[in-house]
Coordinates of C-alpha atoms in Angstrom, one line a residue:
M1 CA 162.5 13.7 152.4
K2 CA 161.1 12.0 155.5
Q3 CA 162.2 15.0 157.6
L4 CA 160.3 17.3 155.2
K5 CA 157.2 15.2 155.3
R6 CA 157.3 15.2 159.1
E7 CA 157.7 19.0 159.1
M8 CA 154.7 19.4 156.7
S9 CA 152.5 17.0 158.8
L10 CA 153.4 19.0 161.9
M11 CA 152.6 22.3 160.2
V12 CA 149.2 21.0 159.0
L13 CA 148.4 19.6 162.5
I14 CA 149.3 22.9 164.2
T15 CA 147.4 25.0 161.8
M16 CA 144.3 22.8 162.2
L17 CA 144.5 23.1 166.0
C18 CA 145.0 26.9 165.8
T19 CA 142.0 27.2 163.4
V20 CA 139.8 25.2 165.8
L21 CA 141.0 26.5 169.1
F22 CA 142.0 30.1 168.4
T23 CA 139.6 31.5 165.8
P24 CA 137.1 34.0 167.4
L25 CA 133.5 32.7 167.4
A26 CA 131.9 36.2 167.2
S27 CA 132.8 39.7 166.2
A28 CA 132.5 40.9 169.8
A29 CA 135.0 41.2 172.6
G30 CA 135.0 38.1 174.9
I31 CA 136.6 36.9 178.1
A32 CA 138.8 34.1 176.7
S33 CA 142.1 34.9 174.9
T34 CA 142.6 34.3 171.2
S35 CA 145.7 33.1 169.5
T36 CA 147.1 33.8 166.0
Y37 CA 149.4 31.3 164.2
I38 CA 151.6 32.7 161.4
L39 CA 154.0 30.9 159.1
L40 CA 156.5 33.1 157.1
Y41 CA 159.0 31.9 154.6
V42 CA 162.3 33.8 154.0
D43 CA 162.3 35.6 150.6
K44 CA 158.9 34.1 149.7
T45 CA 155.6 36.0 149.5
D46 CA 153.6 32.9 150.4
A47 CA 152.5 32.8 154.0
F48 CA 149.9 31.1 156.2
L49 CA 147.6 32.8 158.7
N50 CA 145.7 30.4 160.9
G51 CA 145.9 27.8 158.2
Q52 CA 144.8 30.0 155.3
Q53 CA 147.3 30.7 152.6
V54 CA 147.9 34.5 151.9
K55 CA 150.1 36.6 149.7
L56 CA 152.4 39.2 151.1
E57 CA 153.4 42.5 149.5
S58 CA 156.9 41.9 150.8
P59 CA 158.4 38.6 152.1
A60 CA 160.2 38.1 155.3
T61 CA 163.9 38.6 154.7
I62 CA 167.3 38.4 156.5
I63 CA 169.3 41.6 156.7
K64 CA 172.8 41.5 158.4
D65 CA 171.9 38.1 160.0
K66 CA 168.7 39.5 161.5
M67 CA 165.2 38.5 160.5
Y68 CA 162.9 41.3 159.3
V69 CA 159.2 40.8 158.8
P70 CA 156.4 43.0 157.2
A71 CA 155.1 45.3 159.9
K72 CA 151.6 45.9 158.4
F73 CA 150.8 42.3 157.8
L74 CA 151.9 41.1 161.2
G75 CA 150.1 43.9 163.1
D76 CA 146.9 43.4 161.2
A77 CA 147.1 39.6 161.8
M78 CA 147.5 40.1 165.5
G79 CA 144.7 42.6 165.8
L80 CA 147.0 45.5 166.5
K81 CA 146.6 49.0 165.1
V82 CA 149.2 49.7 162.3
E83 CA 148.4 52.8 160.3
W84 CA 150.1 55.1 157.9
N85 CA 149.7 58.8 158.7
D86 CA 149.9 60.6 155.3
K87 CA 150.2 64.0 156.9
T88 CA 153.2 63.2 159.0
R89 CA 154.5 60.4 156.7
Q90 CA 154.9 58.1 159.7
V91 CA 153.7 54.6 160.6
E92 CA 151.8 54.5 163.9
M93 CA 151.6 51.2 165.8
N94 CA 149.7 50.6 169.0
T95 CA 150.5 47.5 171.0
P96 CA 149.4 46.7 174.6
G97 CA 151.2 49.3 176.6
Y98 CA 153.1 50.9 173.8
N99 CA 152.7 53.6 171.2
I100 CA 155.3 53.2 168.5
I101 CA 156.0 55.7 165.7
L102 CA 158.3 54.8 162.9
D103 CA 159.6 57.7 160.7
S104 CA 161.4 56.2 157.7
D105 CA 162.1 59.7 156.2
R106 CA 164.1 60.8 159.3
K107 CA 165.2 57.3 160.3
Q108 CA 163.7 57.6 163.7
V109 CA 161.7 55.3 166.0
W110 CA 159.7 56.6 169.0
I111 CA 158.6 54.3 171.8
N112 CA 156.1 56.0 174.1
G113 CA 157.8 59.3 173.3
V114 CA 161.4 58.0 173.6
M115 CA 163.5 57.9 170.5
E116 CA 165.6 54.9 169.4
P117 CA 167.9 54.4 166.4
F118 CA 165.9 53.4 163.3
D119 CA 168.4 50.7 162.2
S120 CA 168.0 48.9 165.5
A121 CA 164.3 48.2 164.8
A122 CA 163.4 48.7 161.1
A123 CA 164.4 48.6 157.5
I124 CA 163.0 49.4 154.1
S125 CA 162.5 46.4 151.7
P126 CA 163.6 46.6 148.0
E127 CA 159.8 47.0 147.3
G128 CA 159.8 50.1 149.5
K129 CA 157.8 48.5 152.3
L130 CA 158.5 49.0 156.0
M131 CA 160.0 45.9 157.6
V132 CA 160.7 45.5 161.3
K133 CA 163.1 43.3 163.2
L134 CA 161.3 40.2 164.4
T135 CA 163.0 40.0 167.8
W136 CA 162.2 43.7 168.4
L137 CA 158.6 43.5 167.3
A138 CA 157.9 40.3 169.2
D139 CA 158.9 41.9 172.5
Y140 CA 156.5 44.8 172.0
M141 CA 153.6 42.6 170.7
G142 CA 154.0 39.9 173.2
A143 CA 154.5 37.3 170.4
R144 CA 156.5 34.0 170.5
Y145 CA 158.5 32.9 167.5
T146 CA 160.9 30.2 166.3
Y147 CA 163.0 30.0 163.2
N148 CA 163.5 26.8 161.3
D149 CA 166.8 27.2 159.4
E150 CA 166.3 24.0 157.3
L151 CA 163.0 25.1 156.0
R152 CA 163.9 28.8 156.2
R153 CA 160.6 29.4 157.9
V154 CA 159.5 31.6 160.8
E155 CA 156.6 30.4 163.1
V156 CA 154.9 33.2 165.1
I157 CA 152.3 32.5 167.8
H158 CA 150.6 35.6 169.3
T159 CA 148.1 35.3 172.1
Q160 CA 145.9 38.4 172.5
L161 CA 145.2 38.6 176.2
P162 CA 141.8 40.0 177.2
N163 CA 141.6 43.3 179.1
G164 CA 140.0 43.0 182.5
I165 CA 137.0 45.0 183.3
Y166 CA 137.6 45.5 187.1
I167 CA 138.8 49.0 188.0
P168 CA 140.9 48.6 191.2
N169 CA 141.1 52.3 192.2
T170 CA 137.3 52.6 192.2
G171 CA 136.4 49.1 193.4
N172 CA 133.9 48.9 190.5
S173 CA 133.8 47.1 187.2
K174 CA 132.9 48.1 183.7
P175 CA 129.6 46.8 182.4
V176 CA 129.4 44.2 179.6
A177 CA 127.5 44.8 176.4
K178 CA 125.9 41.9 174.7
F179 CA 122.9 41.2 172.5
S180 CA 121.5 38.7 170.0
F181 CA 118.9 38.6 167.3
A182 CA 115.9 36.3 167.4
K183 CA 117.4 34.8 164.2
D184 CA 120.4 35.6 162.1
T185 CA 118.7 36.0 158.7
Y186 CA 115.7 38.3 158.0
R187 CA 113.7 39.2 154.9
I188 CA 113.6 42.7 153.4
G189 CA 111.2 44.8 155.6
E190 CA 110.8 42.2 158.3
P191 CA 110.9 43.5 161.8
V192 CA 114.1 42.7 163.6
K193 CA 113.9 41.5 167.1
Y194 CA 116.9 42.5 169.3
V195 CA 117.5 40.8 172.6
D196 CA 119.6 42.9 174.9
L197 CA 121.7 40.6 177.1
S198 CA 124.0 43.3 178.6
Y199 CA 124.8 43.1 182.3
D200 CA 126.8 44.8 185.1
P201 CA 129.1 42.6 187.1
D202 CA 128.5 44.8 190.1
A203 CA 124.7 44.2 189.8
E204 CA 124.0 47.9 189.6
G205 CA 122.2 47.8 186.3
I206 CA 122.7 49.4 182.9
A207 CA 122.2 53.2 183.0
R208 CA 122.6 53.9 179.3
A209 CA 122.9 52.1 176.0
E210 CA 124.1 53.3 172.6
W211 CA 123.4 51.3 169.4
T212 CA 124.6 51.8 165.9
N213 CA 122.9 50.5 162.8
K214 CA 120.0 49.2 165.0
E215 CA 117.1 49.4 162.5
E216 CA 113.5 48.3 163.0
A217 CA 113.9 46.7 159.6
F218 CA 116.3 46.7 156.7
F219 CA 115.2 47.4 153.1
Q220 CA 118.2 46.4 151.1
P221 CA 119.7 42.9 151.0
G222 CA 123.2 42.3 152.4
K223 CA 125.1 42.0 155.7
Y224 CA 124.9 44.8 158.3
N225 CA 127.1 45.2 161.4
V226 CA 125.1 46.2 164.5
T227 CA 127.0 47.4 167.6
L228 CA 126.1 48.1 171.2
T229 CA 127.9 50.0 173.9
V230 CA 126.6 50.4 177.5
W231 CA 127.4 52.5 180.6
D232 CA 126.7 51.8 184.3
A233 CA 125.5 54.4 186.8
H234 CA 129.1 55.4 187.6
G235 CA 129.8 56.3 183.9
N236 CA 131.9 53.2 183.3
K237 CA 131.8 52.3 179.6
S238 CA 131.8 48.8 178.2
E239 CA 133.7 47.5 175.3
T240 CA 131.6 47.8 172.1
Y241 CA 129.9 44.5 171.2
S242 CA 129.0 43.8 167.6
R243 CA 127.1 41.2 165.6
V244 CA 126.3 40.8 161.9
I245 CA 122.8 40.4 160.6
T246 CA 122.0 39.0 157.2
I247 CA 119.1 40.4 155.1
S248 CA 118.0 38.0 152.3
N249 CA 116.6 39.0 148.9
E250 CA 113.1 37.9 149.8
T251 CA 110.7 40.8 150.6
Y252 CA 108.4 40.8 153.6
L253 CA 107.4 44.5 153.4
S254 CA 108.5 47.4 151.3
A255 CA 109.8 50.6 152.8
I256 CA 106.4 52.2 151.9
E257 CA 104.4 49.4 153.4
Y258 CA 106.4 48.9 156.6
P259 CA 105.1 51.9 158.7
I260 CA 101.6 51.4 157.5
Y261 CA 101.6 47.8 158.7
M262 CA 103.7 48.4 161.9
K263 CA 102.7 51.7 163.3
P264 CA 99.7 51.8 165.7
V265 CA 96.6 53.9 165.4
G266 CA 97.6 57.5 165.9
G267 CA 101.1 56.7 164.6
F268 CA 102.8 59.3 162.3
I269 CA 104.3 58.2 159.0
K270 CA 107.1 60.5 157.9
T271 CA 107.3 61.0 154.1
D272 CA 109.0 63.1 151.6
W273 CA 107.7 64.7 148.4
S274 CA 108.9 62.0 146.0
T275 CA 107.2 59.3 148.2
L276 CA 103.9 61.2 148.4
W277 CA 103.9 62.0 144.7
G278 CA 104.9 58.5 143.6
N279 CA 102.6 56.5 146.0
F280 CA 99.7 58.6 147.4
W281 CA 99.1 61.7 145.4
K282 CA 96.7 60.4 142.7
L283 CA 95.1 57.3 144.2
P284 CA 91.8 56.1 142.8
E285 CA 88.7 57.3 144.6
L286 CA 86.7 54.9 146.6
P287 CA 83.1 54.8 145.3
K288 CA 80.6 56.4 147.6
T289 CA 76.8 56.8 147.8
V290 CA 76.0 60.3 149.0
T291 CA 72.8 61.4 150.8
E292 CA 72.3 65.0 152.0
D293 CA 70.6 65.8 155.3
S294 CA 68.6 69.1 154.9
S295 CA 66.6 68.8 158.1
R296 CA 68.8 71.3 159.9
K297 CA 69.5 74.8 158.6
L298 CA 73.2 75.9 159.0
L299 CA 74.0 79.5 159.7
V300 CA 77.6 80.3 159.1
S301 CA 79.1 83.6 160.5
D302 CA 82.7 83.8 159.3
S303 CA 82.9 87.1 157.4
P304 CA 84.2 89.5 158.4
E305 CA 86.4 86.7 159.9
E306 CA 88.5 89.4 161.5
F307 CA 86.3 92.3 162.4
T308 CA 87.8 95.8 162.9
E309 CA 84.7 97.5 164.2
K310 CA 81.8 96.6 166.4
G311 CA 78.5 95.5 164.8
I312 CA 76.3 92.7 163.6
L313 CA 78.4 89.9 162.0
Y314 CA 75.6 87.8 160.7
Q315 CA 71.8 87.5 161.0
D316 CA 69.2 85.1 159.9
T317 CA 66.1 83.1 161.1
V318 CA 65.6 79.5 162.2
N319 CA 62.2 77.8 162.5
G320 CA 62.8 74.2 163.6
K321 CA 66.2 72.6 163.6
G322 CA 69.2 74.8 163.1
R323 CA 73.0 75.0 163.6
L324 CA 74.7 78.2 164.6
Y325 CA 78.4 78.3 163.6
A326 CA 80.7 81.3 164.1
D327 CA 84.5 81.8 163.7
H328 CA 85.8 85.3 164.3
V329 CA 89.0 87.2 165.3
N330 CA 89.0 90.4 167.3
G331 CA 90.7 92.9 164.9
T332 CA 89.9 95.9 167.1
K333 CA 92.2 97.5 169.6
E334 CA 90.1 96.8 172.6
K335 CA 88.4 93.8 174.3
V336 CA 85.0 93.0 173.1
N337 CA 82.1 90.6 173.7
L338 CA 80.8 88.1 171.2
A339 CA 77.2 87.1 171.7
I340 CA 74.3 85.5 169.9
L341 CA 71.0 87.3 170.3
A342 CA 67.7 85.5 169.9
K343 CA 64.7 87.6 168.9
N344 CA 61.2 86.2 168.9
T345 CA 59.3 88.0 166.0
T346 CA 56.1 86.1 166.6
D347 CA 53.1 86.8 168.8
K348 CA 53.6 83.7 171.0
P349 CA 56.4 82.4 173.2
V350 CA 59.0 80.3 171.4
T351 CA 61.2 77.7 173.1
I352 CA 64.8 77.1 172.1
K353 CA 66.4 73.8 172.9
T354 CA 70.1 73.2 172.6
T355 CA 70.9 69.6 171.7
N356 CA 74.7 69.9 171.0
K357 CA 77.4 72.5 171.4
G358 CA 81.1 73.1 170.7
E359 CA 82.9 76.0 172.4
V360 CA 86.4 77.1 173.0
W361 CA 88.1 79.7 175.2
P362 CA 89.4 82.7 173.3
S363 CA 92.9 82.2 171.9
V364 CA 95.3 83.7 169.4
Y365 CA 96.0 80.3 167.8
A366 CA 93.5 79.8 165.0
N367 CA 94.2 76.1 164.5
L368 CA 93.7 75.5 168.2
I369 CA 90.3 77.2 168.5
G370 CA 89.0 75.3 165.5
N371 CA 90.3 72.0 166.8
E372 CA 89.0 72.4 170.4
A373 CA 85.5 73.6 169.3
S374 CA 85.3 70.6 166.9
V375 CA 86.4 68.2 169.6
E376 CA 83.6 69.3 171.9
F377 CA 81.0 69.3 169.2
L378 CA 82.0 65.7 168.0
M379 CA 81.8 64.5 171.6
N380 CA 78.0 65.2 171.4
D381 CA 77.6 65.3 175.1
P382 CA 73.9 65.4 176.1
Q383 CA 72.5 68.9 176.4
N384 CA 69.4 69.8 178.5
G385 CA 69.4 73.5 178.1
S386 CA 66.3 75.3 176.9
M387 CA 65.0 78.8 177.1
V388 CA 61.7 80.5 176.3
I389 CA 61.6 83.7 174.4
P390 CA 58.5 85.8 175.0
P391 CA 56.7 87.4 172.1
K392 CA 58.4 90.3 170.4
T393 CA 61.3 90.0 172.8
T394 CA 65.1 89.7 172.4
L395 CA 67.2 87.7 174.8
I396 CA 70.9 86.7 174.9
Y397 CA 71.0 83.1 173.7
S398 CA 74.8 82.8 174.2
Q399 CA 77.6 85.1 175.3
M400 CA 81.3 84.2 175.1
P401 CA 83.9 85.4 177.6
E402 CA 85.5 88.8 176.7
F403 CA 88.2 88.4 174.2
Y404 CA 91.1 90.7 173.5
P405 CA 92.8 92.0 170.3
S406 CA 94.1 89.2 168.0
Q407 CA 92.2 86.6 170.0
G408 CA 89.6 84.4 168.2
V409 CA 86.6 82.2 169.1
N410 CA 84.9 79.4 167.4
L411 CA 81.5 77.9 168.3
F412 CA 78.8 75.5 167.3
Y413 CA 75.3 75.2 168.6
D414 CA 72.6 72.8 167.5
V415 CA 69.2 74.2 168.3
E416 CA 65.6 73.3 167.9
T417 CA 62.8 75.9 168.0
D418 CA 59.1 75.6 168.0
G419 CA 58.7 78.9 166.2
E420 CA 60.7 81.4 164.2
I421 CA 63.7 83.0 165.9
Q422 CA 66.0 85.6 164.4
F423 CA 69.6 84.9 165.5
S424 CA 72.1 87.7 165.4
F425 CA 75.8 87.3 165.9
V426 CA 77.1 90.5 167.4
A427 CA 80.5 91.9 168.5
T428 CA 80.2 94.8 171.0
S429 CA 81.6 96.3 174.2
E430 CA 78.4 95.6 176.1
V431 CA 75.7 93.2 175.1
N432 CA 72.1 94.6 175.7
Q433 CA 68.8 95.3 174.0
N434 CA 70.4 98.0 171.9
S435 CA 72.9 95.6 170.3
L436 CA 70.5 94.9 167.5
N437 CA 70.8 98.6 166.5
L438 CA 74.5 98.1 165.7
P439 CA 75.5 98.4 162.0
L440 CA 75.6 95.3 159.7
L441 CA 79.3 94.6 159.1
P442 CA 80.3 94.2 155.5
F443 CA 81.3 91.0 153.8
T444 CA 85.1 90.7 153.4
G445 CA 85.5 87.5 151.4
H446 CA 85.2 84.7 153.8
V447 CA 82.3 82.2 154.2
R448 CA 79.0 83.7 155.2
G449 CA 75.5 82.6 154.7
S450 CA 72.7 80.1 155.5
F451 CA 72.8 76.6 154.0
Q452 CA 70.0 74.0 153.8
V453 CA 72.5 71.0 154.1
S454 CA 74.3 70.7 157.4
Q455 CA 75.2 67.0 157.1
V456 CA 76.3 64.6 154.4
N457 CA 76.2 60.8 154.7
W458 CA 78.7 58.8 152.6
N459 CA 78.2 55.0 152.4
I460 CA 81.3 53.3 151.0
D461 CA 82.1 49.7 150.0
A462 CA 85.4 49.0 151.9
S463 CA 84.9 45.2 152.0
S464 CA 86.8 44.0 148.9
F465 CA 89.0 46.7 147.4
T466 CA 92.6 45.5 146.7
T467 CA 94.5 48.7 145.8
P468 CA 95.1 51.8 148.0
S469 CA 92.2 54.2 147.5
R470 CA 91.0 57.5 148.9
L471 CA 88.1 59.8 149.7
I472 CA 88.5 63.5 149.1
I473 CA 87.0 66.0 151.5
G474 CA 86.7 69.7 150.7
D475 CA 87.9 70.0 147.1
G476 CA 84.7 71.4 145.7
K477 CA 84.6 68.7 143.0
S478 CA 84.5 65.2 144.4
D479 CA 83.1 66.8 147.5
P480 CA 81.0 69.8 146.3
F481 CA 80.7 72.9 148.3
Q482 CA 77.1 73.3 149.6
P483 CA 75.1 76.2 148.0
G484 CA 73.3 78.7 150.3
Y485 CA 72.0 82.3 150.6
D486 CA 73.3 85.4 152.4
P487 CA 70.2 87.4 153.4
M488 CA 72.5 90.3 154.5
R489 CA 73.9 90.7 151.0
K490 CA 70.9 89.1 149.3
E491 CA 73.2 86.9 147.3
N492 CA 73.6 83.2 146.5
V493 CA 76.7 81.8 148.1
K494 CA 78.8 78.7 148.6
N495 CA 80.1 77.2 151.8
E496 CA 83.7 76.9 150.5
G497 CA 85.3 74.3 152.8
N498 CA 81.9 73.2 154.0
Y499 CA 82.6 74.6 157.5
G500 CA 80.0 73.8 160.1
M501 CA 78.9 70.7 158.3
V502 CA 79.2 67.1 159.6
Y503 CA 80.4 64.2 157.5
K504 CA 79.3 60.7 158.4
I505 CA 81.2 58.0 156.6
H506 CA 79.9 54.4 156.9
A507 CA 81.2 51.1 155.7
D508 CA 79.7 47.7 156.3
K509 CA 82.0 44.7 156.9
P510 CA 85.3 46.5 156.2
R511 CA 88.2 44.5 155.1
K512 CA 91.5 44.5 156.9
M513 CA 93.0 47.9 156.2
A514 CA 94.6 51.1 157.5
V515 CA 92.9 54.5 157.2
M516 CA 95.2 57.5 157.0
I517 CA 94.8 61.2 156.6
M518 CA 96.9 63.2 154.2
P519 CA 96.2 67.0 154.3
Y520 CA 97.4 68.4 151.0
G521 CA 95.6 71.7 151.0
G522 CA 97.8 73.3 153.7
I523 CA 98.0 73.3 157.4
F524 CA 95.6 71.0 159.2
K525 CA 94.6 70.4 162.9
G526 CA 91.3 68.7 163.8
P527 CA 89.6 65.7 165.3
F528 CA 87.9 62.6 163.8
K529 CA 85.5 60.4 165.6
I530 CA 86.1 56.7 164.7
N531 CA 83.5 54.2 165.9
G532 CA 82.7 56.6 168.7
E533 CA 86.3 57.4 169.8
I534 CA 87.9 60.8 169.3
R535 CA 91.2 60.8 167.4
L536 CA 93.3 64.0 167.4
V537 CA 95.2 64.9 164.2
P538 CA 97.9 65.5 165.1
E539 CA 98.3 64.8 168.8
S540 CA 100.2 68.1 169.0
G541 CA 101.1 70.9 166.6
V542 CA 99.8 70.9 163.1
L543 CA 100.1 68.6 160.0
T544 CA 100.8 69.2 156.4
A545 CA 101.4 66.8 153.4
F546 CA 105.1 67.6 153.6
D547 CA 105.2 66.4 157.2
G548 CA 103.6 63.1 156.4
M549 CA 100.4 61.1 157.2
Q550 CA 98.7 59.9 160.4
I551 CA 97.0 56.6 160.9
L552 CA 93.4 57.2 161.9
A553 CA 92.2 53.6 162.2
K554 CA 93.0 50.0 161.5
T555 CA 90.5 47.3 161.0
T556 CA 91.0 43.5 161.4
G557 CA 88.4 42.4 158.8
K558 CA 86.1 41.1 161.5
E559 CA 84.3 44.3 162.4
D560 CA 80.6 44.7 161.5
S561 CA 81.1 48.3 160.4
L562 CA 83.4 51.3 160.3
D563 CA 82.0 54.8 161.1
I564 CA 83.9 58.0 160.7
E565 CA 82.5 61.3 161.8
F566 CA 84.1 64.6 160.9
T567 CA 83.5 68.4 160.8
P568 CA 86.0 70.7 159.0
P569 CA 87.8 72.6 161.8
A570 CA 88.2 76.3 161.6
G571 CA 91.7 77.5 160.8
S572 CA 92.5 74.4 158.7
A573 CA 93.0 74.3 155.0
F574 CA 91.4 71.9 152.5
P575 CA 91.2 69.5 150.7
I576 CA 92.3 66.5 152.6
D577 CA 92.5 62.8 151.6
L578 CA 91.4 59.9 153.7
I579 CA 93.5 57.0 152.4
F580 CA 92.2 53.5 152.7
Y581 CA 95.2 51.1 152.5
P582 CA 94.4 47.3 152.2
L583 CA 96.5 45.1 154.6
D584 CA 97.3 41.5 153.9
D585 CA 97.9 38.8 156.6
K586 CA 101.7 38.5 157.0
E587 CA 103.5 35.5 158.4

């Protein structure tokens, strides 16, 4: 009995030491070796692995005076690869320096391609499990073992030696991957801070890094394994380093909120149909007070948008302030000139001053020409141009560069006259006095006419709203299309899309929020002017609701005001939503 107590005390002491000294501290490769301590009892399924009791599918057993142990358990415990290949019906084992294949069907064992007799190495237990001879396996695994006949117990100690990183034939070393988190536990939707601690022993630096599962934030609670592998400039690859991060049940930001809070102004928020429909499609409208500015007459020449013959595209008069807007595509088979002619029908000279303009070089890309002309117009650079038109005289007010078949142009001009001037938009081979004798081209269904309102001012209260809200631009309902008149057809018309108009949206003391654009009428490309700064939407290409949303502005809650200026760009579809998303202070 005393002998048994001494044996048990020794076993407890050894297992405690192995647990303290040999258990790995992290789930990443290190420099120091690690040891595994295993206790197996003959004909018993109870075993101990580093002090922890485990159950075996098959116990260690003695066959013909030789000790056989379960191959799968021992290999897994020692960190060695032991796998069953269902296709070949073979067990594959990989130990340091050896590839072992055990084929129980054919009773064959292959060591690095050399066959050995099966009975010399393995046996099948009564439960049908593969067992390997302890003395044989220990040699290949580099394990030490002792057998206590009195207790019928096998003690196995395996030390897994680290692989070196120096490569002798190149005189270089592999780099070392390593990283940490700023903290081990994060909340749902909380930004994760990764600290890359990788290094190259040769001091040549890290050339490339490859992460797995490295997320800005996680949106489901649980544990996640993050890995990092690095390469040096010579292409030497590190061992993969891994750490586990814990995500608690507490929510910091939802998956919907996260990009709105975290992305900068100009940032793009990728969405899908279900996200748009469930969170942004039918938001309440932000109340607004609307005032219309009818001090400047707006002439819109957009039909025929694509002209197939030369002639007069649109014609009307301005006496005072006016805005000339044109958007046309050359549908002929030859290059043409687009010009605006100014005819003084009075008996005294009339001066035309240009106070703002937006022009673009001819292009085949409709969205591009509308965007670029709008950008220049919203820039509102000072204009000092003026011209005097003698009585009963026609002069060329503006002439665009020649443009070729399928190319288009878009232009804005804000003018002020001290008398009545007839402006004619003409497309012709050569612009001269006879251009006014060209035929009036027929209306083909696009916007054409003159409109008294060229600017709307929206004052909104963005100081205290608490739920995401929106402003709708260009739907014809919440934002009515402006009425006008087409003197060429002698018909009342509507400016569908409100092209050529300027929107000025003003909010006093805005709360902390994000302002985003969601174009749900179709393709959109155009600028916004936010507190005097031009913002392109998008930075490149075009945007649709199925692509996502772009952040136009963010406020801190300390600004005196928020001012948004916008004009509908030619080539873009409407309506669009401006989404005002309240932001809370997050700790």
